[in-house]
GROMACS .gro file of C-alpha atoms in nm:
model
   62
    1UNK     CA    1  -1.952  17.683  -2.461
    2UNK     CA    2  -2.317  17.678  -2.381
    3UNK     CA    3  -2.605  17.443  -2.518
    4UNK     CA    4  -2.936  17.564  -2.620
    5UNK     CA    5  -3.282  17.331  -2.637
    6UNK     CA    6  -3.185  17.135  -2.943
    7UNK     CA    7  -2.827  17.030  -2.781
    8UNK     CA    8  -2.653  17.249  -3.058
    9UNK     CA    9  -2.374  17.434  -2.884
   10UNK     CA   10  -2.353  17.798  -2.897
   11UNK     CA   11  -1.973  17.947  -2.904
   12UNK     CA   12  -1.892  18.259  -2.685
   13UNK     CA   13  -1.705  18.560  -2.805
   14UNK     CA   14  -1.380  18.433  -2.713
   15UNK     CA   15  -1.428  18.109  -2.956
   16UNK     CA   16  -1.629  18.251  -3.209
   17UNK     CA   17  -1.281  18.456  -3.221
   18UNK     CA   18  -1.045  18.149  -3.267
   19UNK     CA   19  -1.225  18.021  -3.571
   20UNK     CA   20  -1.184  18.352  -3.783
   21UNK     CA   21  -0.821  18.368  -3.729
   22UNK     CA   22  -0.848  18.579  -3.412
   23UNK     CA   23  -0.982  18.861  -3.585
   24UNK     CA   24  -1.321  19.062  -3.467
   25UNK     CA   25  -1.635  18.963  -3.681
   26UNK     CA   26  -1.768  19.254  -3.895
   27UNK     CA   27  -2.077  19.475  -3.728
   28UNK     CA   28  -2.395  19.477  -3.969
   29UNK     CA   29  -2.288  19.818  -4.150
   30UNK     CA   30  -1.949  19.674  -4.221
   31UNK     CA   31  -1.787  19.960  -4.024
   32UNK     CA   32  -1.494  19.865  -3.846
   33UNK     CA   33  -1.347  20.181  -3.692
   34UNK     CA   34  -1.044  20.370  -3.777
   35UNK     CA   35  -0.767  20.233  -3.999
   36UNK     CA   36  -0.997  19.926  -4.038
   37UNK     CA   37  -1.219  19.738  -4.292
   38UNK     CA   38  -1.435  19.441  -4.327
   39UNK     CA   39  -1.279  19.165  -4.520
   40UNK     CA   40  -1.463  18.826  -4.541
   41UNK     CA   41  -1.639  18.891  -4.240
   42UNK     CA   42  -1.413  19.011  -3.999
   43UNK     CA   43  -1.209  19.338  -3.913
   44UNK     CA   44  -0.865  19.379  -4.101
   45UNK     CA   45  -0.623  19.672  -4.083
   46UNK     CA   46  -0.624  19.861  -4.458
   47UNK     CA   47  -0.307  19.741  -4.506
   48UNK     CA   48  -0.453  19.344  -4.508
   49UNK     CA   49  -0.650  19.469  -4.819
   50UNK     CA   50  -0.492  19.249  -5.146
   51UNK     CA   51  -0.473  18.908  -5.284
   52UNK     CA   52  -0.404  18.742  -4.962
   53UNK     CA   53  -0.676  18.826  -4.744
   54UNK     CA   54  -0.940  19.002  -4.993
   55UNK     CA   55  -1.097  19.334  -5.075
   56UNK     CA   56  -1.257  19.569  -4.816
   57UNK     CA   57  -1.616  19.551  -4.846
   58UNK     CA   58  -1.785  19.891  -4.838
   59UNK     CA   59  -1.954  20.034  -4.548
   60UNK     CA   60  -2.352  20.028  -4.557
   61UNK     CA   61  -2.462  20.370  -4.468
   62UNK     CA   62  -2.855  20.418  -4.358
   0.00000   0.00000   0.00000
């Protein structure tokens, strides 16, 4: 963990990992590879997609 000027901590990768149940966060076009989707924020497997964890949230295409 690092702090910045205003002594607000930053979290690395590894953390920032922890809090979202160990699961990547989502890039900015929502595209999560292969056999994956974005689902609150963070990459799922298809299969995750339902009333436990959520929708997929469609891919942003520029």
């Amino acid at each position: 963990m690092k702090s910045n000027l205003k002594n607000l901590s930053s979290l690395d990768r590894k953390q920032l990992k922890s809090i979202n149940g160990g699961r990547i966060p989502c890039p900015a076009n929502n595209d999560c590879g292969a056999g994956n989707c974005c689902i609150a924020g963070a990459c799922h497997p298809i299969s995750d997609a339902g009333p436990k964890y959520g929708l997929c949230t469609a891919i942003i295409w520029d």
